[in-house]
Amino acid sequence: MAKIITVDEALSLIKTGDHIVAGMAASEGRAFFMRLHEVAQRVEQVTIDNCLPLYPYEFIVNEAYADVFTVNSWFFSGDLRKAFKNKNIAFIPNQLHFAGQKRSAFKKPNVFVGVASMPDKHGFVSLSLSNVYEKHMMEQADTVILEINPNMPRTHGDLEVHQERVDYFIEVDYAAPELPDSEPNEKDTKIGAFIAERIHDGDTIQLGIGGIPNAVALALMNKKDLGVHTEMLTTGFMKLFKKGVVTNRKKSLHRGKMVAAFALGTRELYDFIDDNPAVMLLDGNYVNDPMVIGQNDNQVSINTTIEVDLTGQCCSESIGTMQFSGTGGQTDTATGAQRAKNGRSFIALYSTAMVRNPKTNEREPISKIVATLKPGAAVSLSRNDVDMIVTEYGVAELKGTSIKERVERLIAIAHPDFRESLTEEAKAIGYI
Ligand code: COA
């Protein structure tokens, strides 16, 4: 049976050479990681693997600890981006559904630290807000520490774990981490409307991370009988369910259930998924497997990107060589949706980004549709797998098209100020 310990006692278990895996995002074990840097006096070479960490932990942001801790991440957050200069931080390229398996095959973790709801009368806790790789890593680790928290929703799916499989619990009471909803702007609304025109009653939806997917959720408020099969369960999906738009009645896989691998949103979302049999958080290795996604008839995936080249290659995770976020489930969901009967995949982006010009130090618009990606840009979604690209100027249907046809379609949805220069560049490269 799991033993209840304090954070001090948990820290005393950490030794030189340990390889710790943290739960993802809101499931990261904040009380433990807030104080992990305190062991720096007595240990060396401790490795931490994490995914979208939500807090500026000292072991990440404070350069003074860079000699002791190596931090590897499947998905960068703002704090990891800022701390990247510390040289002890590295990105792990991955498709999210394989993250746990591939990493543990390379290097077995020996400690797992995550979060859970309080144990029920049968001795089970729920892993609450993430089931992406946590259960797999718990099975690999020699020591499993879970922070049990009454503020964490008790979610259903396959993330219930009996306390016999846990070594230590730490009792905590902090608020569950939230991701506030952003208000859609004019561009978001236009993009949302273009996508909504191509979504039909009865479709099953995946929405990715970022501002645009929130706006898409709002644009779907007049649809009927939508289903949800998504990696990330957002506040937008909750709103669609409460409005009666999401019913999951027409799903061909897990009919009647909203399926996701993790949840991140507002407290209202957490209250909604708490003990709600309509929501299943299933193992990310299953949820995001393109072969599984493809079993949902009418599956639609909607994700965003940083830069698209004129052949359709999407860089969704880096700005040149600078790691910005991660591939996450973008390829999983885009390719999975296209396997489905009547499946579709959208990559949505603003036509321009405001970027600081190093010469003038002013922010200026640049085109996000480019002739060639910036040197070092990571191709998150291959041009072989791209389907539809959407900006506030329209939709470019790329599936099955030649490079020449793509160039024409992508320039048509670029910002008008950049269409001429893109055409010139495409000619110079020899695309048209
Ligand atoms: N060149 C340079 N900078 C760019 C750029 C470009 N082409 N495009 C965007 N940027 C900058 C923006 O200016 C902004 O900078 P700022 O914060 O200083 O204003 C920053 O990058 C982020 O852009 P934004 O459009 O606000 O991003 P977002 O928060 O909506 O997130 C992604 C967009 C692509 C990073 C995010 O969706 C992602 O990580 N996707 C990959 C993973 C994924 O899709 N998973 C799906 C399943 S969950």
CSV table of C-alpha atoms and ligand atoms in Angstrom, one decimal:
chain,number,residue,atom,x,y,z
A,1,MET,CA,0.0,0.0,0.0
A,2,ALA,CA,1.2,3.5,-0.8
A,3,LYS,CA,2.8,5.3,2.1
A,4,ILE,CA,2.0,9.0,2.9
A,5,ILE,CA,5.2,11.0,3.0
A,6,THR,CA,6.1,14.7,3.1
A,7,VAL,CA,7.8,16.7,0.3
A,8,ASP,CA,11.0,16.6,2.4
A,9,GLU,CA,10.9,12.9,2.6
A,10,ALA,CA,10.3,12.6,-1.1
A,11,LEU,CA,13.3,14.8,-1.9
A,12,SER,CA,15.4,12.6,0.4
A,13,LEU,CA,14.7,9.7,-1.9
A,14,ILE,CA,16.5,11.4,-4.9
A,15,LYS,CA,20.1,10.4,-5.4
A,16,THR,CA,22.9,11.0,-7.9
A,17,GLY,CA,22.2,9.7,-11.4
A,18,ASP,CA,18.4,9.5,-11.0
A,19,HIS,CA,16.2,9.8,-14.1
A,20,ILE,CA,12.9,11.3,-13.0
A,21,VAL,CA,9.9,11.5,-15.3
A,22,ALA,CA,7.2,14.1,-14.5
A,23,GLY,CA,3.5,13.9,-15.4
A,24,MET,CA,2.4,16.1,-18.3
A,25,ALA,CA,1.3,19.7,-17.9
A,26,ALA,CA,-1.3,20.0,-15.1
A,27,SER,CA,-0.2,16.5,-13.9
A,28,GLU,CA,3.4,17.4,-13.2
A,29,GLY,CA,3.6,17.1,-9.4
A,30,ARG,CA,4.1,20.8,-8.5
A,31,ALA,CA,4.9,20.5,-4.8
A,32,PHE,CA,7.8,18.2,-5.4
A,33,PHE,CA,9.2,20.0,-8.5
A,34,MET,CA,8.9,23.4,-6.8
A,35,ARG,CA,11.5,22.2,-4.3
A,36,LEU,CA,13.6,19.8,-6.3
A,37,HIS,CA,16.5,22.3,-6.6
A,38,GLU,CA,17.0,21.9,-2.8
A,39,VAL,CA,18.7,18.5,-3.4
A,40,ALA,CA,21.4,20.2,-5.6
A,41,GLN,CA,23.7,20.4,-2.5
A,42,ARG,CA,24.1,16.6,-2.2
A,43,VAL,CA,23.4,15.0,-5.6
A,44,GLU,CA,24.9,15.2,-9.1
A,45,GLN,CA,23.6,14.4,-12.6
A,46,VAL,CA,19.9,14.2,-12.1
A,47,THR,CA,17.8,14.0,-15.3
A,48,ILE,CA,14.2,15.2,-15.5
A,49,ASP,CA,12.0,14.4,-18.5
A,50,ASN,CA,8.8,16.5,-18.7
A,51,CYS,CA,6.1,17.7,-21.2
A,52,LEU,CA,4.7,21.2,-21.2
A,53,PRO,CA,5.8,22.1,-17.7
A,54,LEU,CA,3.5,24.9,-16.4
A,55,TYR,CA,5.6,26.5,-13.6
A,56,PRO,CA,9.0,28.4,-13.6
A,57,TYR,CA,10.6,25.7,-11.4
A,58,GLU,CA,14.1,26.7,-10.1
A,59,PHE,CA,15.7,23.6,-11.5
A,60,ILE,CA,14.6,24.8,-14.9
A,61,VAL,CA,15.0,28.6,-14.9
A,62,ASN,CA,17.8,29.1,-12.5
A,63,GLU,CA,21.2,28.8,-14.2
A,64,ALA,CA,22.9,28.1,-10.8
A,65,TYR,CA,21.4,24.5,-11.0
A,66,ALA,CA,22.3,23.8,-14.6
A,67,ASP,CA,25.3,21.7,-13.6
A,68,VAL,CA,23.2,19.3,-11.5
A,69,PHE,CA,20.0,18.9,-13.5
A,70,THR,CA,19.5,18.0,-17.1
A,71,VAL,CA,16.0,18.7,-18.4
A,72,ASN,CA,14.6,16.9,-21.4
A,73,SER,CA,11.2,17.9,-22.7
A,74,TRP,CA,8.7,16.5,-25.2
A,75,PHE,CA,7.0,19.9,-25.5
A,76,PHE,CA,8.5,23.2,-24.6
A,77,SER,CA,6.7,25.8,-22.5
A,78,GLY,CA,7.6,29.5,-22.3
A,79,ASP,CA,9.8,28.9,-19.3
A,80,LEU,CA,11.8,26.2,-21.1
A,81,ARG,CA,12.2,28.5,-24.1
A,82,LYS,CA,13.6,31.2,-21.8
A,83,ALA,CA,15.8,28.8,-19.9
A,84,PHE,CA,17.2,27.2,-23.1
A,85,LYS,CA,20.2,29.4,-23.0
A,86,ASN,CA,21.2,27.5,-19.8
A,87,LYS,CA,22.5,24.7,-21.9
A,88,ASN,CA,21.2,21.9,-19.7
A,89,ILE,CA,17.9,21.8,-21.5
A,90,ALA,CA,17.1,19.7,-24.5
A,91,PHE,CA,14.1,18.8,-26.7
A,92,ILE,CA,13.0,15.2,-27.4
A,93,PRO,CA,11.6,14.9,-30.9
A,94,ASN,CA,8.6,12.7,-30.9
A,95,GLN,CA,5.0,11.9,-32.0
A,96,LEU,CA,3.2,12.1,-28.8
A,97,HIS,CA,1.6,8.7,-28.9
A,98,PHE,CA,5.0,7.1,-28.9
A,99,ALA,CA,6.6,9.5,-26.3
A,100,GLY,CA,6.7,7.1,-23.3
A,101,GLN,CA,7.6,4.0,-25.2
A,102,LYS,CA,10.5,5.4,-27.2
A,103,ARG,CA,12.0,7.4,-24.4
A,104,SER,CA,11.9,4.5,-21.9
A,105,ALA,CA,13.3,2.1,-24.4
A,106,PHE,CA,16.3,4.5,-24.8
A,107,LYS,CA,16.6,5.2,-21.1
A,108,LYS,CA,14.6,3.6,-18.4
A,109,PRO,CA,13.3,6.1,-15.8
A,110,ASN,CA,13.8,5.2,-12.1
A,111,VAL,CA,11.5,7.7,-10.5
A,112,PHE,CA,8.0,8.9,-11.6
A,113,VAL,CA,6.4,11.9,-10.0
A,114,GLY,CA,2.8,12.8,-10.9
A,115,VAL,CA,-0.6,13.8,-9.5
A,116,ALA,CA,-3.8,12.0,-8.7
A,117,SER,CA,-7.2,12.5,-7.2
A,118,MET,CA,-7.8,11.3,-3.6
A,119,PRO,CA,-8.2,7.5,-3.3
A,120,ASP,CA,-11.7,6.1,-3.4
A,121,LYS,CA,-13.2,3.5,-1.1
A,122,HIS,CA,-11.7,0.7,-3.2
A,123,GLY,CA,-8.2,2.2,-2.9
A,124,PHE,CA,-8.0,3.5,-6.5
A,125,VAL,CA,-6.8,7.0,-7.4
A,126,SER,CA,-7.4,8.6,-10.8
A,127,LEU,CA,-4.4,10.1,-12.7
A,128,SER,CA,-6.8,13.0,-13.2
A,129,LEU,CA,-5.7,15.4,-15.9
A,130,SER,CA,-3.3,13.3,-18.0
A,131,ASN,CA,-3.0,9.8,-19.4
A,132,VAL,CA,-0.6,10.6,-22.2
A,133,TYR,CA,2.4,8.5,-21.0
A,134,GLU,CA,2.0,8.5,-17.2
A,135,LYS,CA,0.8,4.9,-16.7
A,136,HIS,CA,3.6,3.5,-18.9
A,137,MET,CA,6.3,5.5,-17.1
A,138,MET,CA,4.9,4.4,-13.7
A,139,GLU,CA,5.3,0.8,-14.8
A,140,GLN,CA,8.9,1.4,-15.8
A,141,ALA,CA,10.0,3.4,-12.7
A,142,ASP,CA,11.4,1.8,-9.6
A,143,THR,CA,9.8,4.5,-7.4
A,144,VAL,CA,6.4,6.0,-8.0
A,145,ILE,CA,5.4,9.2,-6.1
A,146,LEU,CA,2.0,10.7,-6.6
A,147,GLU,CA,0.7,14.0,-5.1
A,148,ILE,CA,-2.9,13.4,-4.1
A,149,ASN,CA,-5.0,16.5,-4.2
A,150,PRO,CA,-8.7,17.0,-3.5
A,151,ASN,CA,-8.8,19.7,-6.2
A,152,MET,CA,-7.9,17.3,-8.9
A,153,PRO,CA,-10.9,16.0,-10.8
A,154,ARG,CA,-11.5,12.3,-10.6
A,155,THR,CA,-11.7,11.4,-14.3
A,156,HIS,CA,-12.8,8.2,-15.9
A,157,GLY,CA,-11.2,6.1,-18.6
A,158,ASP,CA,-8.3,3.8,-18.1
A,159,LEU,CA,-6.3,6.0,-15.7
A,160,GLU,CA,-7.5,4.5,-12.4
A,161,VAL,CA,-4.5,3.1,-10.5
A,162,HIS,CA,-4.7,1.1,-7.3
A,163,GLN,CA,-2.6,2.4,-4.5
A,164,GLU,CA,-0.8,-0.9,-4.4
A,165,ARG,CA,1.0,0.2,-7.6
A,166,VAL,CA,2.1,3.5,-6.0
A,167,ASP,CA,5.1,3.7,-3.6
A,168,TYR,CA,4.4,7.0,-2.0
A,169,PHE,CA,1.7,9.6,-1.8
A,170,ILE,CA,2.3,13.3,-0.9
A,171,GLU,CA,-0.9,15.0,0.4
A,172,VAL,CA,-1.3,18.5,-1.2
A,173,ASP,CA,-4.1,21.0,-1.6
A,174,TYR,CA,-3.1,23.5,-4.3
A,175,ALA,CA,-5.5,24.6,-7.0
A,176,ALA,CA,-5.4,22.6,-10.2
A,177,PRO,CA,-3.4,24.4,-12.8
A,178,GLU,CA,-5.6,26.2,-15.3
A,179,LEU,CA,-5.2,27.4,-18.9
A,180,PRO,CA,-7.4,30.5,-19.3
A,181,ASP,CA,-9.6,30.8,-22.4
A,182,SER,CA,-8.5,33.5,-24.9
A,183,GLU,CA,-11.1,35.8,-26.6
A,184,PRO,CA,-11.1,35.2,-30.3
A,185,ASN,CA,-10.0,38.2,-32.5
A,186,GLU,CA,-11.3,39.1,-36.0
A,187,LYS,CA,-8.8,36.8,-37.7
A,188,ASP,CA,-9.7,33.8,-35.4
A,189,THR,CA,-13.3,34.4,-36.2
A,190,LYS,CA,-12.7,34.4,-40.0
A,191,ILE,CA,-10.6,31.2,-39.8
A,192,GLY,CA,-13.2,29.6,-37.5
A,193,ALA,CA,-15.9,30.4,-40.0
A,194,PHE,CA,-13.9,28.9,-43.0
A,195,ILE,CA,-13.4,25.7,-41.0
A,196,ALA,CA,-17.0,25.5,-39.7
A,197,GLU,CA,-18.2,25.6,-43.3
A,198,ARG,CA,-16.4,22.4,-43.9
A,199,ILE,CA,-17.5,20.6,-40.7
A,200,HIS,CA,-20.8,18.6,-40.9
A,201,ASP,CA,-23.3,17.6,-38.3
A,202,GLY,CA,-22.2,14.3,-36.9
A,203,ASP,CA,-18.5,14.8,-37.4
A,204,THR,CA,-16.0,13.8,-34.7
A,205,ILE,CA,-13.6,16.5,-33.8
A,206,GLN,CA,-10.0,16.9,-32.6
A,207,LEU,CA,-8.8,20.4,-31.6
A,208,GLY,CA,-5.1,21.2,-30.9
A,209,ILE,CA,-3.3,23.6,-28.7
A,210,GLY,CA,-3.2,27.4,-29.4
A,211,GLY,CA,-5.5,30.4,-29.8
A,212,ILE,CA,-7.1,29.4,-33.1
A,213,PRO,CA,-8.6,26.1,-32.0
A,214,ASN,CA,-10.5,27.9,-29.2
A,215,ALA,CA,-12.1,30.2,-31.9
A,216,VAL,CA,-13.0,27.1,-34.0
A,217,ALA,CA,-14.9,25.6,-31.0
A,218,LEU,CA,-17.0,28.8,-30.8
A,219,ALA,CA,-17.6,28.7,-34.6
A,220,LEU,CA,-19.2,25.2,-34.2
A,221,MET,CA,-21.9,26.3,-31.8
A,222,ASN,CA,-24.7,25.8,-34.5
A,223,LYS,CA,-23.7,22.3,-35.4
A,224,LYS,CA,-25.5,19.1,-34.3
A,225,ASP,CA,-24.4,15.8,-32.8
A,226,LEU,CA,-20.7,16.4,-33.0
A,227,GLY,CA,-18.4,13.8,-31.4
A,228,VAL,CA,-15.0,14.3,-29.7
A,229,HIS,CA,-11.9,12.2,-30.2
A,230,THR,CA,-9.0,14.4,-29.3
A,231,GLU,CA,-5.6,14.4,-27.7
A,232,MET,CA,-6.3,17.5,-25.6
A,233,LEU,CA,-9.7,18.1,-24.0
A,234,THR,CA,-10.2,21.9,-23.8
A,235,THR,CA,-12.7,24.3,-22.3
A,236,GLY,CA,-14.1,24.8,-25.8
A,237,PHE,CA,-15.2,21.1,-26.0
A,238,MET,CA,-17.0,21.5,-22.6
A,239,LYS,CA,-18.9,24.6,-23.9
A,240,LEU,CA,-20.0,22.6,-27.0
A,241,PHE,CA,-21.2,19.8,-24.8
A,242,LYS,CA,-23.1,22.0,-22.4
A,243,LYS,CA,-24.7,23.7,-25.4
A,244,GLY,CA,-25.9,20.3,-26.7
A,245,VAL,CA,-23.7,20.5,-29.8
A,246,VAL,CA,-21.4,17.6,-28.7
A,247,THR,CA,-23.5,14.6,-28.1
A,248,ASN,CA,-21.1,11.8,-29.3
A,249,ARG,CA,-24.3,10.0,-30.5
A,250,LYS,CA,-23.0,9.6,-34.1
A,251,LYS,CA,-19.5,8.3,-33.2
A,252,SER,CA,-18.4,5.1,-34.8
A,253,LEU,CA,-15.9,4.4,-32.1
A,254,HIS,CA,-16.7,4.9,-28.3
A,255,ARG,CA,-20.2,6.0,-29.1
A,256,GLY,CA,-21.6,8.3,-26.4
A,257,LYS,CA,-18.2,9.1,-25.0
A,258,MET,CA,-15.8,12.1,-25.3
A,259,VAL,CA,-12.3,10.5,-25.7
A,260,ALA,CA,-9.1,12.4,-24.9
A,261,ALA,CA,-5.6,11.7,-23.5
A,262,PHE,CA,-5.2,14.8,-21.3
A,263,ALA,CA,-7.2,17.9,-20.2
A,264,LEU,CA,-6.1,21.4,-19.8
A,265,GLY,CA,-8.4,24.4,-19.4
A,266,THR,CA,-10.4,26.3,-16.8
A,267,ARG,CA,-11.7,25.1,-13.4
A,268,GLU,CA,-15.1,24.9,-15.0
A,269,LEU,CA,-13.7,22.2,-17.3
A,270,TYR,CA,-12.3,20.3,-14.4
A,271,ASP,CA,-15.6,20.4,-12.5
A,272,PHE,CA,-17.3,19.2,-15.7
A,273,ILE,CA,-15.0,16.2,-16.2
A,274,ASP,CA,-15.0,15.3,-12.5
A,275,ASP,CA,-16.7,11.9,-12.1
A,276,ASN,CA,-18.4,12.4,-15.5
A,277,PRO,CA,-19.0,9.1,-17.3
A,278,ALA,CA,-19.4,11.0,-20.6
A,279,VAL,CA,-15.7,11.7,-20.7
A,280,MET,CA,-12.9,9.1,-21.0
A,281,LEU,CA,-9.3,9.9,-20.6
A,282,LEU,CA,-7.6,6.9,-22.3
A,283,ASP,CA,-3.9,6.1,-22.8
A,284,GLY,CA,-2.3,8.5,-25.2
A,285,ASN,CA,-0.6,5.6,-26.9
A,286,TYR,CA,-4.1,4.4,-27.9
A,287,VAL,CA,-6.0,7.7,-28.3
A,288,ASN,CA,-3.4,9.3,-30.6
A,289,ASP,CA,-2.6,6.2,-32.6
A,290,PRO,CA,-3.4,7.1,-36.2
A,291,MET,CA,-4.9,3.6,-36.8
A,292,VAL,CA,-7.3,4.2,-33.9
A,293,ILE,CA,-8.2,7.8,-34.9
A,294,GLY,CA,-8.9,6.5,-38.4
A,295,GLN,CA,-11.6,4.2,-37.0
A,296,ASN,CA,-13.8,7.3,-36.3
A,297,ASP,CA,-15.9,7.9,-39.4
A,298,ASN,CA,-16.0,11.6,-40.3
A,299,GLN,CA,-13.0,12.4,-38.0
A,300,VAL,CA,-11.8,16.0,-38.4
A,301,SER,CA,-8.4,17.3,-37.0
A,302,ILE,CA,-7.7,21.0,-36.5
A,303,ASN,CA,-4.2,22.1,-35.5
A,304,THR,CA,-2.1,25.2,-36.0
A,305,THR,CA,1.4,26.0,-37.2
A,306,ILE,CA,4.1,28.5,-37.1
A,307,GLU,CA,5.2,28.5,-40.8
A,308,VAL,CA,4.2,26.7,-44.0
A,309,ASP,CA,6.3,26.5,-47.1
A,310,LEU,CA,4.9,26.6,-50.7
A,311,THR,CA,5.1,22.8,-50.9
A,312,GLY,CA,2.9,22.4,-47.8
A,313,GLN,CA,5.6,21.5,-45.2
A,314,CYS,CA,4.4,22.7,-41.8
A,315,CYS,CA,6.8,23.8,-39.2
A,316,SER,CA,4.6,23.9,-36.1
A,317,GLU,CA,7.1,23.8,-33.3
A,318,SER,CA,10.2,25.9,-34.0
A,319,ILE,CA,11.2,29.3,-35.2
A,320,GLY,CA,14.2,28.3,-37.3
A,321,THR,CA,16.4,26.4,-35.0
A,322,MET,CA,14.8,27.7,-31.9
A,323,GLN,CA,12.5,25.1,-30.3
A,324,PHE,CA,9.2,26.8,-29.6
A,325,SER,CA,6.8,24.0,-28.6
A,326,GLY,CA,6.7,20.4,-29.9
A,327,THR,CA,5.1,18.2,-32.6
A,328,GLY,CA,2.8,17.0,-29.9
A,329,GLY,CA,0.0,15.1,-31.6
A,330,GLN,CA,-0.1,17.1,-34.8
A,331,THR,CA,1.1,14.3,-37.1
A,332,ASP,CA,-0.8,11.6,-35.1
A,333,THR,CA,-4.1,13.5,-35.5
A,334,ALA,CA,-3.6,14.9,-39.0
A,335,THR,CA,-2.7,11.5,-40.5
A,336,GLY,CA,-5.2,9.6,-38.3
A,337,ALA,CA,-8.1,11.9,-39.5
A,338,GLN,CA,-7.2,11.3,-43.1
A,339,ARG,CA,-7.3,7.5,-42.6
A,340,ALA,CA,-10.9,7.9,-41.5
A,341,LYS,CA,-13.9,7.4,-43.8
A,342,ASN,CA,-14.7,11.0,-44.9
A,343,GLY,CA,-11.9,12.2,-42.6
A,344,ARG,CA,-10.3,15.7,-43.0
A,345,SER,CA,-7.4,17.6,-41.5
A,346,PHE,CA,-7.0,21.3,-41.2
A,347,ILE,CA,-3.9,23.3,-40.3
A,348,ALA,CA,-4.9,26.8,-39.5
A,349,LEU,CA,-2.6,29.9,-39.2
A,350,TYR,CA,-2.7,33.7,-39.5
A,351,SER,CA,-1.3,34.8,-42.8
A,352,THR,CA,1.3,37.0,-41.0
A,353,ALA,CA,3.1,37.1,-37.6
A,354,MET,CA,4.5,40.2,-35.9
A,355,VAL,CA,8.2,39.7,-35.5
A,356,ARG,CA,10.9,41.9,-34.2
A,357,ASN,CA,13.3,43.2,-36.9
A,358,PRO,CA,16.8,43.0,-35.3
A,359,LYS,CA,17.9,46.1,-37.3
A,360,THR,CA,15.1,48.5,-36.2
A,361,ASN,CA,14.0,46.6,-33.0
A,362,GLU,CA,10.4,47.2,-34.2
A,363,ARG,CA,7.9,44.4,-34.6
A,364,GLU,CA,6.9,44.1,-38.3
A,365,PRO,CA,4.6,41.7,-40.1
A,366,ILE,CA,6.2,38.8,-41.9
A,367,SER,CA,4.4,36.2,-44.0
A,368,LYS,CA,3.8,32.8,-42.3
A,369,ILE,CA,3.5,31.3,-45.8
A,370,VAL,CA,7.0,31.2,-47.1
A,371,ALA,CA,8.8,30.0,-50.2
A,372,THR,CA,11.2,27.9,-48.0
A,373,LEU,CA,11.2,27.3,-44.3
A,374,LYS,CA,13.7,29.1,-42.1
A,375,PRO,CA,17.0,27.3,-41.9
A,376,GLY,CA,16.8,24.7,-39.2
A,377,ALA,CA,12.9,24.7,-39.0
A,378,ALA,CA,11.5,21.4,-37.9
A,379,VAL,CA,9.0,19.9,-40.3
A,380,SER,CA,6.2,18.8,-37.9
A,381,LEU,CA,3.7,17.8,-40.6
A,382,SER,CA,5.2,16.5,-43.8
A,383,ARG,CA,4.0,17.8,-47.2
A,384,ASN,CA,3.0,14.2,-48.0
A,385,ASP,CA,0.5,14.3,-45.1
A,386,VAL,CA,-0.9,17.8,-45.4
A,387,ASP,CA,-4.5,18.2,-46.3
A,388,MET,CA,-6.1,21.6,-45.9
A,389,ILE,CA,-4.4,24.9,-44.9
A,390,VAL,CA,-6.5,27.7,-43.6
A,391,THR,CA,-5.7,31.4,-43.1
A,392,GLU,CA,-8.0,34.4,-42.6
A,393,TYR,CA,-8.0,34.7,-46.5
A,394,GLY,CA,-9.4,31.2,-47.2
A,395,VAL,CA,-8.7,27.5,-47.5
A,396,ALA,CA,-6.0,25.8,-49.6
A,397,GLU,CA,-7.0,22.2,-50.4
A,398,LEU,CA,-3.6,20.5,-50.9
A,399,LYS,CA,-4.4,16.8,-50.7
A,400,GLY,CA,-3.4,15.1,-54.0
A,401,THR,CA,-2.0,18.3,-55.6
A,402,SER,CA,1.3,18.8,-57.4
A,403,ILE,CA,3.9,21.4,-56.2
A,404,LYS,CA,2.8,23.8,-58.9
A,405,GLU,CA,-0.9,23.5,-57.8
A,406,ARG,CA,0.1,23.9,-54.1
A,407,VAL,CA,2.1,27.1,-54.9
A,408,GLU,CA,-0.9,28.7,-56.6
A,409,ARG,CA,-3.3,27.7,-53.8
A,410,LEU,CA,-1.1,28.7,-50.9
A,411,ILE,CA,-0.2,32.1,-52.5
A,412,ALA,CA,-4.0,32.7,-52.9
A,413,ILE,CA,-4.5,32.5,-49.1
A,414,ALA,CA,-1.3,34.4,-48.2
A,415,HIS,CA,-1.6,38.0,-47.0
A,416,PRO,CA,-2.1,40.3,-50.1
A,417,ASP,CA,1.0,42.3,-49.3
A,418,PHE,CA,3.2,39.2,-49.7
A,419,ARG,CA,1.6,37.5,-52.7
A,420,GLU,CA,3.8,39.2,-55.3
A,421,SER,CA,7.1,38.5,-53.6
A,422,LEU,CA,6.1,34.9,-52.9
A,423,THR,CA,5.3,34.5,-56.7
A,424,GLU,CA,8.7,35.9,-57.5
A,425,GLU,CA,10.5,33.6,-55.1
A,426,ALA,CA,8.5,30.5,-56.4
A,427,LYS,CA,9.7,31.4,-59.9
A,428,ALA,CA,13.3,31.9,-58.8
A,429,ILE,CA,13.3,28.5,-57.1
A,430,GLY,CA,11.7,26.8,-60.1
A,431,TYR,CA,8.5,25.7,-58.4
A,432,ILE,CA,6.4,27.6,-61.1
B,1,COA,N1,8.1,33.4,-37.7
B,1,COA,C1,8.5,33.9,-36.5
B,1,COA,N2,7.8,34.0,-35.4
B,1,COA,C2,6.5,33.5,-35.4
B,1,COA,C3,6.0,32.9,-36.6
B,1,COA,C4,6.9,32.9,-37.8
B,1,COA,N3,6.5,32.3,-38.9
B,1,COA,N4,4.8,32.5,-36.4
B,1,COA,C5,4.5,32.7,-35.1
B,1,COA,N5,5.5,33.4,-34.6
B,1,COA,C6,5.6,33.9,-33.2
B,1,COA,C7,4.4,34.7,-32.9
B,1,COA,O1,4.7,36.1,-33.3
B,1,COA,C8,4.3,34.6,-31.4
B,1,COA,O2,5.3,35.4,-30.7
B,1,COA,P1,4.9,36.3,-29.5
B,1,COA,O3,4.4,35.4,-28.4
B,1,COA,O4,6.1,37.1,-29.3
B,1,COA,O5,3.8,37.2,-30.1
B,1,COA,C9,4.7,33.1,-31.2
B,1,COA,O6,5.4,32.7,-32.3
B,1,COA,C10,3.5,32.2,-31.0
B,1,COA,O7,2.6,32.4,-32.0
B,1,COA,P2,1.0,32.2,-31.8
B,1,COA,O8,0.4,32.2,-33.1
B,1,COA,O9,0.5,33.1,-30.7
B,1,COA,O10,1.0,30.7,-31.2
B,1,COA,P3,-0.1,29.8,-30.4
B,1,COA,O11,0.0,30.0,-29.0
B,1,COA,O12,-1.4,30.0,-31.1
B,1,COA,O13,0.5,28.4,-30.7
B,1,COA,C11,1.7,26.7,-32.1
B,1,COA,C12,0.7,28.0,-32.1
B,1,COA,C13,1.9,26.3,-33.6
B,1,COA,C14,3.0,27.0,-31.5
B,1,COA,C15,1.0,25.6,-31.3
B,1,COA,O14,-0.3,25.4,-31.9
B,1,COA,C16,1.8,24.3,-31.3
B,1,COA,O15,2.7,24.1,-30.6
B,1,COA,N6,1.4,23.3,-32.3
B,1,COA,C17,2.2,22.1,-32.4
B,1,COA,C18,1.6,21.0,-31.7
B,1,COA,C19,0.2,20.6,-32.1
B,1,COA,O16,-0.4,21.1,-33.0
B,1,COA,N7,-0.4,19.7,-31.4
B,1,COA,C20,-1.7,19.2,-31.7
B,1,COA,C21,-2.3,18.3,-30.7
B,1,COA,S1,-2.4,19.1,-29.1
